[in-house]
XYZ file of C-alpha atoms in Angstrom:
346
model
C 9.582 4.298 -27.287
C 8.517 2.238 -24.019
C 10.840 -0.529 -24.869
C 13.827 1.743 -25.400
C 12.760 3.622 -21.979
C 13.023 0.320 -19.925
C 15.935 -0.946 -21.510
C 17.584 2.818 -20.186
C 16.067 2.168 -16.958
C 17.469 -1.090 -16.308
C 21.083 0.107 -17.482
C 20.317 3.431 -15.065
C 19.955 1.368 -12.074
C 22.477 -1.533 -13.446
C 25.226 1.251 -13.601
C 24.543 2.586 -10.206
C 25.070 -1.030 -8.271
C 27.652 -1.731 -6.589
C 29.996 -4.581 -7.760
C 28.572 -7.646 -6.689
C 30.321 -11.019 -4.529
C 31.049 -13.369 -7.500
C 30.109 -15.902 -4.992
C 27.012 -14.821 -3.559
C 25.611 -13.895 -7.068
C 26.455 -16.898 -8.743
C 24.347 -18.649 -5.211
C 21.400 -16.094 -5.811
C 21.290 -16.626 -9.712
C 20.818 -20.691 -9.379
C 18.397 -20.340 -6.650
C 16.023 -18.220 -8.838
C 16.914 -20.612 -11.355
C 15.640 -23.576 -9.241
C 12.834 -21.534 -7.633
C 11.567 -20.873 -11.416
C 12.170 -24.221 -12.279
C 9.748 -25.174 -9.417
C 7.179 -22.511 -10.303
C 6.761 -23.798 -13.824
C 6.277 -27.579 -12.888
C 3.922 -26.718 -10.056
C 2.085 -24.456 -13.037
C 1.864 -27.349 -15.301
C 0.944 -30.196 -12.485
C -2.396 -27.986 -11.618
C -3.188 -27.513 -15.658
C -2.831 -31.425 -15.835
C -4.959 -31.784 -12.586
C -7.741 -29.634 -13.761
C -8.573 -31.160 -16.747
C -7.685 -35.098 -15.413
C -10.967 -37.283 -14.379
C -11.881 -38.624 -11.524
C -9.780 -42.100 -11.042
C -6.429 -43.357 -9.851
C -4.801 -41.066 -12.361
C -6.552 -37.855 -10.237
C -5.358 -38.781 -7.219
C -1.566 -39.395 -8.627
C -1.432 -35.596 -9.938
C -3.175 -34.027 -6.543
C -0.442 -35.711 -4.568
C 2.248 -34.085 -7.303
C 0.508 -30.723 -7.035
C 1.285 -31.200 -3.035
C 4.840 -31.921 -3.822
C 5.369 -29.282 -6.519
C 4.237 -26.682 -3.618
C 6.607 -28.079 -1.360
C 9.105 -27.731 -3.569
C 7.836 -24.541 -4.367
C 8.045 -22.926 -1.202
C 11.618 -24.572 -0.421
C 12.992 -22.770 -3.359
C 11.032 -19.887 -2.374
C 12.793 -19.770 1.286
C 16.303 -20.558 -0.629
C 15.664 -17.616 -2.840
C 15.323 -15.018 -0.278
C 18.147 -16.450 1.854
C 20.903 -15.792 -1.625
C 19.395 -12.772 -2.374
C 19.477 -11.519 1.416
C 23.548 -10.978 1.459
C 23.518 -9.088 -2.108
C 20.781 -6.404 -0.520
C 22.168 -6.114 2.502
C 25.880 -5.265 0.643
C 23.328 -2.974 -1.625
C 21.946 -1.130 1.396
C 24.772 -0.455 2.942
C 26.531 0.999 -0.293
C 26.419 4.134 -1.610
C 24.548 3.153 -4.224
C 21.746 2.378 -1.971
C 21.156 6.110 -1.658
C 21.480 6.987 -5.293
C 19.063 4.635 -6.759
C 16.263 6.529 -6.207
C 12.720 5.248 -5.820
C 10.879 6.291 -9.001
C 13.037 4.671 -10.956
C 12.775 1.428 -8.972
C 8.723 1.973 -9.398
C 8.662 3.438 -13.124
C 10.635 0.565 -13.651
C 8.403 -1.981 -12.231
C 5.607 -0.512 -13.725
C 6.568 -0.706 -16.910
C 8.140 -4.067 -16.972
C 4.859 -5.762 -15.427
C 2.829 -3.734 -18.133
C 4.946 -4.515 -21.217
C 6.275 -1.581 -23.922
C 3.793 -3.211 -26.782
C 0.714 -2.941 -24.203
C 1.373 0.238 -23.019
C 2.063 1.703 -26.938
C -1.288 0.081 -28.242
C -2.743 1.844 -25.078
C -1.450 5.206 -25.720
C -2.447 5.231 -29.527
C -5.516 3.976 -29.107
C -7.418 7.468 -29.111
C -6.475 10.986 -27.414
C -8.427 10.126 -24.457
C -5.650 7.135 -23.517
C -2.960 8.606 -24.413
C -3.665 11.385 -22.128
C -4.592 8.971 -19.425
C -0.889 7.036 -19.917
C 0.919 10.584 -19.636
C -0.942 11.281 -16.210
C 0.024 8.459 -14.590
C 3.365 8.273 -16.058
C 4.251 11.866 -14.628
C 2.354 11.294 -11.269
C 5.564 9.426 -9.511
C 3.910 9.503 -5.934
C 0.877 7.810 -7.182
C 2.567 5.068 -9.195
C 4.569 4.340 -5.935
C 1.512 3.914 -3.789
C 0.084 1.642 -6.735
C 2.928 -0.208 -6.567
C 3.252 -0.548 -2.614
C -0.812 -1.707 -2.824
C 0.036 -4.979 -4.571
C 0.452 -3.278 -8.264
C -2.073 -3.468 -11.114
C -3.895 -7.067 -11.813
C -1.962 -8.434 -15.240
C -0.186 -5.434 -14.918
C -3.199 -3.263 -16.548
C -2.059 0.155 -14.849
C -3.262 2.458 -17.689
C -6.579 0.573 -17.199
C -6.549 1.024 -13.611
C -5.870 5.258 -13.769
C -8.190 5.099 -16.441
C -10.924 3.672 -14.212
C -9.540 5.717 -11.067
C -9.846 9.112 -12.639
C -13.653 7.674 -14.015
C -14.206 6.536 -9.919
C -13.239 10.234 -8.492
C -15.087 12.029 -10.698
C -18.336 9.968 -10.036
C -17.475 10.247 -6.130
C -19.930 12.241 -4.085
C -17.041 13.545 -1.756
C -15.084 15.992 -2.972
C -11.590 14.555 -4.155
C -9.989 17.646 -5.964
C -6.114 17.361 -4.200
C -3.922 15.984 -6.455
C -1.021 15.588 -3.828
C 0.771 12.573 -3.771
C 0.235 12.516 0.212
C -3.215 12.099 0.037
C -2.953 8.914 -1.595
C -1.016 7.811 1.330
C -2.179 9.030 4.566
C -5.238 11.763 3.097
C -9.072 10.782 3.495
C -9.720 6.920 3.286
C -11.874 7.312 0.268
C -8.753 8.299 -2.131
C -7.622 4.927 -0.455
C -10.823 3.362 -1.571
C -11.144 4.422 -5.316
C -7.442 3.221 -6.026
C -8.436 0.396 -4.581
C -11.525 -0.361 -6.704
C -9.546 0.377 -9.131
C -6.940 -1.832 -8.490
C -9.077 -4.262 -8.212
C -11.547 -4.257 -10.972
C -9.422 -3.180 -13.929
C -9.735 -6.247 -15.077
C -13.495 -6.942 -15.319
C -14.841 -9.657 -12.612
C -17.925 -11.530 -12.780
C -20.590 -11.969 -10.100
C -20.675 -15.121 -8.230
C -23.720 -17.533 -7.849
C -22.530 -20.880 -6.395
C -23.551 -23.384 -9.108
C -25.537 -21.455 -10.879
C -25.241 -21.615 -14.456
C -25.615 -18.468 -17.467
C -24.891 -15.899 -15.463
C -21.271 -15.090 -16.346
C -22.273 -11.824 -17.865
C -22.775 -10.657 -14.744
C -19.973 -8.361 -13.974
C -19.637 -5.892 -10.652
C -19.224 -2.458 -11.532
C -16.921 -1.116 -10.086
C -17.953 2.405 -10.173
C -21.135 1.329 -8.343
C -18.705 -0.993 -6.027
C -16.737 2.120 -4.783
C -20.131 4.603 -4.373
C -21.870 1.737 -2.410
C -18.661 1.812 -0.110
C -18.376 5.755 0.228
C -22.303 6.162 1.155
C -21.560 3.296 3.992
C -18.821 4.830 5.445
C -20.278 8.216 5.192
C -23.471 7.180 6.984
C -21.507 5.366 9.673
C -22.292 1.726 8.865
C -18.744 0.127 8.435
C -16.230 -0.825 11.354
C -14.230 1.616 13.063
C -11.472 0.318 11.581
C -12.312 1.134 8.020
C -11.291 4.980 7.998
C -7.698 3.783 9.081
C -6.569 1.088 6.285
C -4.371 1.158 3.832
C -4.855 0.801 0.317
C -3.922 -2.782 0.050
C -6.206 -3.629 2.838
C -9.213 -2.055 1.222
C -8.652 -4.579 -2.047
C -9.596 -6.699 0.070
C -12.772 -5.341 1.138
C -13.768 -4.038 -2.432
C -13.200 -7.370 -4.025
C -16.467 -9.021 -2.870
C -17.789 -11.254 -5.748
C -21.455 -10.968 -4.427
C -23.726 -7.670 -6.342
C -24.055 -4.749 -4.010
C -27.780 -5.635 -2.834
C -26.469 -8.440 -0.994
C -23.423 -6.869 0.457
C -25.891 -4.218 1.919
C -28.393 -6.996 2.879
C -25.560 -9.276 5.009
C -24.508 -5.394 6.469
C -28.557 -5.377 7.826
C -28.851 -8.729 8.581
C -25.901 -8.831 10.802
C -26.727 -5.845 13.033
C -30.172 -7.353 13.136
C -29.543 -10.910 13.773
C -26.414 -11.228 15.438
C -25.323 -7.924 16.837
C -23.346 -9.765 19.357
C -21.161 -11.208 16.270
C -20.565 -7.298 15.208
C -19.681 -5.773 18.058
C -16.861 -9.219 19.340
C -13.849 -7.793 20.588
C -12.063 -10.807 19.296
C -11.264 -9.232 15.749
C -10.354 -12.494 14.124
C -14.227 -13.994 15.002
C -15.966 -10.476 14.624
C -17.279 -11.128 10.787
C -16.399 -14.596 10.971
C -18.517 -16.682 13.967
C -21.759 -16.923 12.101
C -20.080 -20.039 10.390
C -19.877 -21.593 14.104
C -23.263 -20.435 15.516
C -25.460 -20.223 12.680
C -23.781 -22.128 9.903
C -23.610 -26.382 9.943
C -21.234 -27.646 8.175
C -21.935 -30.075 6.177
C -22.975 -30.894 2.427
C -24.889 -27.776 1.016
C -28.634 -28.459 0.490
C -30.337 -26.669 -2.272
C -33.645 -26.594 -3.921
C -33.577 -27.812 -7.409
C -32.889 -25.137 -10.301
C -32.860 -22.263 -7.278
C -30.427 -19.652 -7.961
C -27.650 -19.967 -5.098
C -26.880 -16.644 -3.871
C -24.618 -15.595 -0.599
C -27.968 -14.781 1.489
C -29.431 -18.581 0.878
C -25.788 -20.008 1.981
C -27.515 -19.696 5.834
C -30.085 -21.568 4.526
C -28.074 -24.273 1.929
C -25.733 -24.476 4.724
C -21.938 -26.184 3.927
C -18.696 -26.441 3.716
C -15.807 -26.433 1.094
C -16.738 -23.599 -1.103
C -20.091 -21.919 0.815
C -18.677 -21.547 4.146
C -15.905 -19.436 3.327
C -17.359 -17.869 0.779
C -19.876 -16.643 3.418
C -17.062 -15.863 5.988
C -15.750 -13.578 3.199
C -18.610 -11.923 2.766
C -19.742 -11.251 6.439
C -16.425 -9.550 6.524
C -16.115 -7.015 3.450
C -19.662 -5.837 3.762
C -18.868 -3.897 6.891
C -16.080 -2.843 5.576
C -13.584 -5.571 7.253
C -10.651 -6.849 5.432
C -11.731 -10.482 4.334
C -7.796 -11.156 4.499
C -7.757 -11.780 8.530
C -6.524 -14.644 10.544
C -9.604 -16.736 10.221
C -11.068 -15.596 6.438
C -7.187 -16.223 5.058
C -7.114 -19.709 6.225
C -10.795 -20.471 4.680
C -11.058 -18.494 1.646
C -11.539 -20.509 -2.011
């Protein structure tokens, strides 16, 4: 059923184009080509890079992995320069008009989920395949999925599965069902598509170099409640009742359990209120690393358990520092992807 539905999707849309430059397509087809080409090699130089040992050999592949992203982002740049004169011609046509958005999304969503994923979805139990038909049918809320950066692995029943679970563990009333309200409605419909954008797919907590605790995993309906009593009690930045959906992933997505997101949220407002309340935006979350922070090689005490509130003490760089800059950020409810956290993330 959802193979034959995207295959009349695709000839929907096909059929409505208009007839394309034989030139300009033939430039746009061998640029993907060479851009996929490019994607695959750098895919396979980081496979053979994470599993070579340290030696001359290492060093050979991490200076391949350099040029493979080169390449990469030539072909990337080439890519959207052919494909630039076909939408422009697309835009301008008729045909831009008639090829309406939910079939652009519907089709999206159900090429990145797959017709055999979402089948063994939908028959695996009443409860699912109810769950597939709602989001199916709710066109304005597969659109703002889409728009937020789309389902991780392309898990979107997952993701309304664990949405509908979110809002109906929420404290604050979320009973409107209007596609508007996903969009520009109360930030906390923003925040539990987020979550659930986000942690579909299960993540573990993090403990730098700590060992057996994989099992670990952030719940995510606990994840969105500890965000909606902050807000609700005033704790997060002023900023927070006025982001989008995407934006919020990347609040949400904190790899650290909940205790210590609300213990950095204390600790800053304590320690260095001057940090929280920097009218530089890009420094707000992020200066600690520069006043409190050295960086150099982490120190740790042997067989302690390395968790985001010891990284003032381990101190670092590499992997602590900005995995602390991340975390100052998201815990008061900051995007961690800003100017400074995007350049320093892992």
């Amino acid at each position: 059923h959802f193979a034959n539905e995207l295959v009349e999707l695709r000839q929907k849309i096909i059929r409505s184009l208009p007839p394309a430059d034989g030139s300009s397509e033939r430039l746009f087809l061998s640029a993907t080509t060479t851009e996929l080409r490019a994607r695959c090699h750098l895919d396979d130089t980081r496979r053979r890079l994470d599993g070579a040992v340290e030696g001359p050999g290492k060093e050979v592949l991490a200076a391949d992995k350099m040029e493979a992203e080169r390449s990469l982002a030539c072909a990337e740049v080439a890519s959207m320069a052919a494909a630039r004169p076909l939408l422009l011609a697309f835009a301008r046509s008729d045909a831009g008009s008639s090829v309406r958005d939910d079939l652009l999304v519907e089709l999206a969503v159900l090429s990145a989920s797959g017709p055999s994923r979402l089948a063994d979805f939908a028959t695996s139990g009443e409860e699912n395949r109810m769950v597939l038909t709602k989001l199916l049918s709710d066109a304005g809320l597969l659109r703002h999925m889409v728009l937020a950066g789309g389902a991780v692995n392309g898990r979107y029943p997952d993701v309304m599965k664990l949405y509908l679970t979110i809002r109906d563990a929420a404290t604050f009333e979320m009973s409107s069902t209007d596609p508007g309200t996903y969009r520009n409605g109360c930030v906390l419909h923003r925040l539990a598509l987020a979550t659930a954008l986000e942690f579909a797919v299960p993540r573990p907590v993090v403990e730098f170099g700590s060992e057996g605790f994989e099992d670990i995993r952030v719940d995510p309906v606990r994840r969105y409640l500890h965000y909606e009593r902050a807000y609700l009690d005033g704790e997060l930045d002023p900023s927070f009742g006025t982001m989008a959906t995407w934006e919020l992933r990347h609040v949400v997505d904190n790899d650290g359990p909940d205790h210590q997101i609300s213990w950095c949220r204390q600790m800053m407002r304590c320690y260095r209120p001057d940090h929280v309340t920097k009218a530089d935006r890009k420094w707000r979350y992020a200066a600690i690393v520069r006043s409190d922070v050295k960086y150099k090689r982490p120190e740790w005490a042997e067989g302690q358990r390395r968790t985001y509130p010891q990284l003032i003490l381990g101190e670092g760089c590499a992997a602590p520092e900005p995995g602390l800059v991340g975390l100052r950020a998201s815990p008061l409810g900051y995007r961690r992807g800003g100017y400074v956290s995007q350049a320093t993330r892992l």
